[in-house]
C-alpha positions as YAML, in Angstrom:
chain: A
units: angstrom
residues:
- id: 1
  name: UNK
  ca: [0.00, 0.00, 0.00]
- id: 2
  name: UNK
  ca: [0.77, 3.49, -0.81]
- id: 3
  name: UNK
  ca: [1.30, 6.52, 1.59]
- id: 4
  name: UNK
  ca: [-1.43, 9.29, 2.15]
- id: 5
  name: UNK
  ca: [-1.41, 11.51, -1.32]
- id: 6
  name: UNK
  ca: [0.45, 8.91, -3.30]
- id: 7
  name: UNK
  ca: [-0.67, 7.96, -6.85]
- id: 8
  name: UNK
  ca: [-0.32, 4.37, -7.84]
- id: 9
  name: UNK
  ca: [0.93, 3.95, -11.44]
- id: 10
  name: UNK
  ca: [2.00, 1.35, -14.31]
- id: 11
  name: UNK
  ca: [3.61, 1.66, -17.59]
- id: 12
  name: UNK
  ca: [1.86, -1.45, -18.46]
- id: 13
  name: UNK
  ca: [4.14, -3.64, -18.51]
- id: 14
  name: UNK
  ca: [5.02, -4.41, -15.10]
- id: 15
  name: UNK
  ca: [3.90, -4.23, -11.62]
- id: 16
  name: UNK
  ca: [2.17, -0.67, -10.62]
- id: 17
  name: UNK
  ca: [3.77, 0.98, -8.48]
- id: 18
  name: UNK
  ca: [3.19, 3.68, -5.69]
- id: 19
  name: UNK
  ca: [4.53, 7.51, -6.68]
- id: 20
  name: UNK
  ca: [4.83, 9.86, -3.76]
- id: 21
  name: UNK
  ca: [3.24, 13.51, -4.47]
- id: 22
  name: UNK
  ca: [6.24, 16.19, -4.11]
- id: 23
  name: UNK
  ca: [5.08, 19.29, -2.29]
- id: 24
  name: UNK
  ca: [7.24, 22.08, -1.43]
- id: 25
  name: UNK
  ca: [6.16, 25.45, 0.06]
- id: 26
  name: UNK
  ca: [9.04, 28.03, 1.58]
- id: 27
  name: UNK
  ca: [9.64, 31.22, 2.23]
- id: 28
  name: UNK
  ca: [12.18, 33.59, 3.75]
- id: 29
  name: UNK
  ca: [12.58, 35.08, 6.94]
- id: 30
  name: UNK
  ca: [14.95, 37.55, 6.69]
- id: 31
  name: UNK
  ca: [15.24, 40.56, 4.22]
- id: 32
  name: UNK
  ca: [17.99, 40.77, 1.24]
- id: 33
  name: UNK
  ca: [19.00, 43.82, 1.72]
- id: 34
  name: UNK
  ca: [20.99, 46.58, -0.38]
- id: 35
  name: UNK
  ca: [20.60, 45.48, -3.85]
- id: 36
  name: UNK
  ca: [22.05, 47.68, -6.47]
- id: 37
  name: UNK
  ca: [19.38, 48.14, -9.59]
- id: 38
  name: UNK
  ca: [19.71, 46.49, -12.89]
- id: 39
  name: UNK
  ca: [21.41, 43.69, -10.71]
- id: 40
  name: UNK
  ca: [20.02, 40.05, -11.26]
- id: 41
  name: UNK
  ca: [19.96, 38.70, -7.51]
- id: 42
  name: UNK
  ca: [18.93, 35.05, -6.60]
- id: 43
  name: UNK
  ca: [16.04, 34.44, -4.14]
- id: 44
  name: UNK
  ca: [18.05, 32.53, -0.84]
- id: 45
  name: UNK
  ca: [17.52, 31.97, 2.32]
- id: 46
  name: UNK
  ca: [14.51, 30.43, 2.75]
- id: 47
  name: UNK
  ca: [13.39, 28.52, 5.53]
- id: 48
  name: UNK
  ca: [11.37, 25.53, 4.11]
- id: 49
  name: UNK
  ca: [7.60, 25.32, 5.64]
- id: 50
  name: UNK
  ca: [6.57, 22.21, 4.08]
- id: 51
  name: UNK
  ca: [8.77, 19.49, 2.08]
- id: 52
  name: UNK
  ca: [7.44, 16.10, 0.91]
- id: 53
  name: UNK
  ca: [10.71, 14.94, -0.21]
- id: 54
  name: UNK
  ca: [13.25, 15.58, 2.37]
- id: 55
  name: UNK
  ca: [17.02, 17.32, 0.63]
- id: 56
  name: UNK
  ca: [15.50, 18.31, -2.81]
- id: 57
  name: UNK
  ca: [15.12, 22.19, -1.63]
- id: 58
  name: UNK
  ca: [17.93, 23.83, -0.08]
- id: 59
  name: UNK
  ca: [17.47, 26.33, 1.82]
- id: 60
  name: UNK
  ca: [20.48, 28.38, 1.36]
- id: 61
  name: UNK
  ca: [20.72, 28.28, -2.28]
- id: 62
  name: UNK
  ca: [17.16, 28.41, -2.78]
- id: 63
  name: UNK
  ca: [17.64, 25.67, -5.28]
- id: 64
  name: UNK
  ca: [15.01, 22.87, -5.66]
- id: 65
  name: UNK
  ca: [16.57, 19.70, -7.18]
- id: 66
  name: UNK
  ca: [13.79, 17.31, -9.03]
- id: 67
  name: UNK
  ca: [14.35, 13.93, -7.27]
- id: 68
  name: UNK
  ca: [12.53, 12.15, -10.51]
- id: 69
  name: UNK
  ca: [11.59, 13.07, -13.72]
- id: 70
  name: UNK
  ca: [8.20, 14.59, -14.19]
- id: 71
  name: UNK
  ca: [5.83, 17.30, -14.78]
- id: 72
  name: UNK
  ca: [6.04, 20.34, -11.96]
- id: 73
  name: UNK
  ca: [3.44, 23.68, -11.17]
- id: 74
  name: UNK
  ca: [6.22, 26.07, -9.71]
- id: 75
  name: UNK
  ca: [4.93, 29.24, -7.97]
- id: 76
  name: UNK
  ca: [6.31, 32.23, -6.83]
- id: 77
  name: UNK
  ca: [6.07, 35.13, -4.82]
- id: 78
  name: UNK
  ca: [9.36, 38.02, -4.94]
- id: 79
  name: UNK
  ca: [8.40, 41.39, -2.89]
- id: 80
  name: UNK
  ca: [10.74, 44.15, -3.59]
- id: 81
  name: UNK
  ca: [11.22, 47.98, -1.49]
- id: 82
  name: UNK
  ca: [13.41, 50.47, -2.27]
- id: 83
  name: UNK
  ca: [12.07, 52.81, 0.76]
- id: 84
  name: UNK
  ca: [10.83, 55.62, -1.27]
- id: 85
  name: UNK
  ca: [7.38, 57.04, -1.92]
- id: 86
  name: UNK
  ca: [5.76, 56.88, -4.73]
- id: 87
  name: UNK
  ca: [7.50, 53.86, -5.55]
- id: 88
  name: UNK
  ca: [8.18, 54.47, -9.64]
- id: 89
  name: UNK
  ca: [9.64, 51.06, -11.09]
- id: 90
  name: UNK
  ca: [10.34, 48.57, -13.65]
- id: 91
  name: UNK
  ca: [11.07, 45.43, -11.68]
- id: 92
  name: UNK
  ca: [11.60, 41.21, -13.51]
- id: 93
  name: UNK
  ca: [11.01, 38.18, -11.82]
- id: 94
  name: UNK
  ca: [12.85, 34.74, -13.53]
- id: 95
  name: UNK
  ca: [12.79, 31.56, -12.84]
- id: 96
  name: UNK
  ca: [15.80, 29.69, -14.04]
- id: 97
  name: UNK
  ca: [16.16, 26.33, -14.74]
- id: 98
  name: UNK
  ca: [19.56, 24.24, -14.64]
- id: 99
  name: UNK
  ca: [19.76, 21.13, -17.00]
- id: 100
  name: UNK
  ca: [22.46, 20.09, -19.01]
- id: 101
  name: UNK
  ca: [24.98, 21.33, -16.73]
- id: 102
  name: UNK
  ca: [23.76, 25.34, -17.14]
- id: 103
  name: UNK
  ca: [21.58, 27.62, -16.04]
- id: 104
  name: UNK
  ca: [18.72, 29.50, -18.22]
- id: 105
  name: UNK
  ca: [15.54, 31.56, -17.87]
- id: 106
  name: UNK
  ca: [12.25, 29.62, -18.47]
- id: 107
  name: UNK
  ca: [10.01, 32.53, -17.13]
- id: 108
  name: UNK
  ca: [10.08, 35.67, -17.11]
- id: 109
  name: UNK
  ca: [7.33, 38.63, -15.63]
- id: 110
  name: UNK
  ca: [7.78, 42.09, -15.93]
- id: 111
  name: UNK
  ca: [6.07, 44.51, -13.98]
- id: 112
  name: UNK
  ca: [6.07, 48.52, -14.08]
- id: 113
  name: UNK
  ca: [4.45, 50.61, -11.81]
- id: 114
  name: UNK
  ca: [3.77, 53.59, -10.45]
- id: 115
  name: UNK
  ca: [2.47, 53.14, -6.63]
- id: 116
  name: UNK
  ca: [1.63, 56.24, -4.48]
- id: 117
  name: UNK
  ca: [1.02, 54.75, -1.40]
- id: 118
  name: UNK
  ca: [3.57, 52.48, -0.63]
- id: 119
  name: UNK
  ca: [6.99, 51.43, -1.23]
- id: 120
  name: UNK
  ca: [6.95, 47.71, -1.61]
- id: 121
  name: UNK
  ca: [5.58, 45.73, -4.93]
- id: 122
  name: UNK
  ca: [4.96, 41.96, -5.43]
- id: 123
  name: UNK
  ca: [6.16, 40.14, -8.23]
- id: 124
  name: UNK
  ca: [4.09, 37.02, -8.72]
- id: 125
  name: UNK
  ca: [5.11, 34.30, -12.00]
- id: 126
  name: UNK
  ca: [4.05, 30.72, -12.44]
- id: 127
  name: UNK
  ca: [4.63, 27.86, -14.83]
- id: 128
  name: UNK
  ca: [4.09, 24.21, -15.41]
- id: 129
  name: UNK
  ca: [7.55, 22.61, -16.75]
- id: 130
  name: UNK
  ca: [8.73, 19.08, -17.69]
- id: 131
  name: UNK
  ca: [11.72, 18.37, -15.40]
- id: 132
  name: UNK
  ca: [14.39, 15.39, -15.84]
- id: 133
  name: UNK
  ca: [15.63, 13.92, -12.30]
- id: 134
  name: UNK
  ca: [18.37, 16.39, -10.81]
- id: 135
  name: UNK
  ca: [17.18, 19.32, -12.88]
- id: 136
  name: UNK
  ca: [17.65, 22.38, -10.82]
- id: 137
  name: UNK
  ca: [15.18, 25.21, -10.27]
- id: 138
  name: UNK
  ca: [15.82, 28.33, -8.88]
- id: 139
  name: UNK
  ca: [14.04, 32.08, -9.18]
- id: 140
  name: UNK
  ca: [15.76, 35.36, -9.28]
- id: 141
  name: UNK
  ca: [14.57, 39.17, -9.30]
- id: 142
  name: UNK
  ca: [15.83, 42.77, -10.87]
- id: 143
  name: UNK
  ca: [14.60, 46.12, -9.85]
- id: 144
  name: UNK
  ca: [15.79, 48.17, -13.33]
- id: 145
  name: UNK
  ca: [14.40, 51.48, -12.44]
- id: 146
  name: UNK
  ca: [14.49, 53.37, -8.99]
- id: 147
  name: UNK
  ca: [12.03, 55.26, -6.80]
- id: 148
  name: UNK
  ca: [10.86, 58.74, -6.80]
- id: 149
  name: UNK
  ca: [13.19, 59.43, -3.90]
- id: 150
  name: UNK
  ca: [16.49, 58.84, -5.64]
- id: 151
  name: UNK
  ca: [17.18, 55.60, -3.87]
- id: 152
  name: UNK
  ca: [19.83, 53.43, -5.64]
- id: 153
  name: UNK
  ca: [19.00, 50.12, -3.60]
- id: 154
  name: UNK
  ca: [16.45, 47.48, -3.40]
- id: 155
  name: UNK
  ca: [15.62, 45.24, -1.19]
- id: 156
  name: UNK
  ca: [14.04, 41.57, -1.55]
- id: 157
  name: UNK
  ca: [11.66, 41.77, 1.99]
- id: 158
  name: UNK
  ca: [10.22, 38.64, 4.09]
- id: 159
  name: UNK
  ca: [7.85, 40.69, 5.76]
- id: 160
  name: UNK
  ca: [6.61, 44.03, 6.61]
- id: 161
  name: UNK
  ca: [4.35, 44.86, 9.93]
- id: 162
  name: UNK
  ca: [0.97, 43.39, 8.95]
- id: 163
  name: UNK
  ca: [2.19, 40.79, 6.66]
- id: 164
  name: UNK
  ca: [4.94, 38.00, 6.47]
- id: 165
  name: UNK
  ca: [5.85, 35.01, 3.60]
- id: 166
  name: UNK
  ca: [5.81, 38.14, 1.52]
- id: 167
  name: UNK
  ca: [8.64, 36.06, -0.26]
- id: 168
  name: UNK
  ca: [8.09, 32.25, -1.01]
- id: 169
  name: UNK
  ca: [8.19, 29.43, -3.51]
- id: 170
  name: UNK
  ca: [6.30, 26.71, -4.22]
- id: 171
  name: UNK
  ca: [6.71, 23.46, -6.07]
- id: 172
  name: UNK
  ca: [4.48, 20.72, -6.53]
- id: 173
  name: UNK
  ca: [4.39, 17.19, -8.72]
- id: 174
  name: UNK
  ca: [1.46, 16.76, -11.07]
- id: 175
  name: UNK
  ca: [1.70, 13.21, -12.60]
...
């Protein structure tokens, strides 16, 4: 017998067998702080909240390593600040993938916006992606345009006073 959530499966010519689900939700804790614009910065230092398949996220890299080949709904959530208001901004969230022994962009959402009220913005991007066992995925923000206040930094933020797991990641298997 299978484990709660696993799907049992044949390829018809041998015995089925059981396939454990792969569910991954993290998010970070701590602020990236001081990011210079038009710099490319990888999402780390997560802290993992839930992980079905114990080693294939780590933590510190923010690096999620397919333990089998299969078919994968990544989701992600990047919220930027540059401590100015109104918050004027171009900013790009990525999501890499490494296969084949190097790293490239799979996704890609751009967001512009001019925000009177606060400082922060939320970069959200999404896909559904084929991956081969110990393909890597990982996701990455830019802020390319600064704030009306002539800031020259961004920062990648956890949380702010009413909210936290402003920043997180998910992963999960579909077949």
């Amino acid at each position: 017998t299978g484990t709660a959530g696993a799907v049992l499966t044949s390829n018809g010519a041998s015995d089925p067998t059981w396939l454990e689900k792969i569910n991954l939700f993290a998010y970070k804790t701590a602020d990236t702080t001081g990011i210079p614009y038009n710099v490319e910065t990888v999402v780390i230092g997560y802290t993992t909240s839930v992980e079905s398949t114990i080693g294939s996220f780590n933590t510190t890299t923010g690096e999620f390593t397919a333990p089998r080949a299969g078919l994968y709904k990544i989701e992600t959530f990047i919220t930027v600040k540059d401590g100015t208001v109104p918050f004027i901004t171009t900013a790009d969230a990525f999501m890499n993938l490494y296969s084949g022994g190097s790293w490239s962009r799979f996704k890609t959402v751009v967001i512009s916006l001019y925000n009177t009220d606060t400082d922060i913005i939320t970069l959200s991007n999404s896909a559904i992606i084929q991956l081969a066992l110990n393909d890597k995925i990982r996701v990455s923000a830019a802020v390319r345009t600064g704030g009306g206040g002539g800031a020259s930094t961004s920062d990648i933020i956890a949380s702010s006073a009413a909210l936290n797991k402003l920043t997180s990641l998910a992963i999960h298997s579909i077949d």
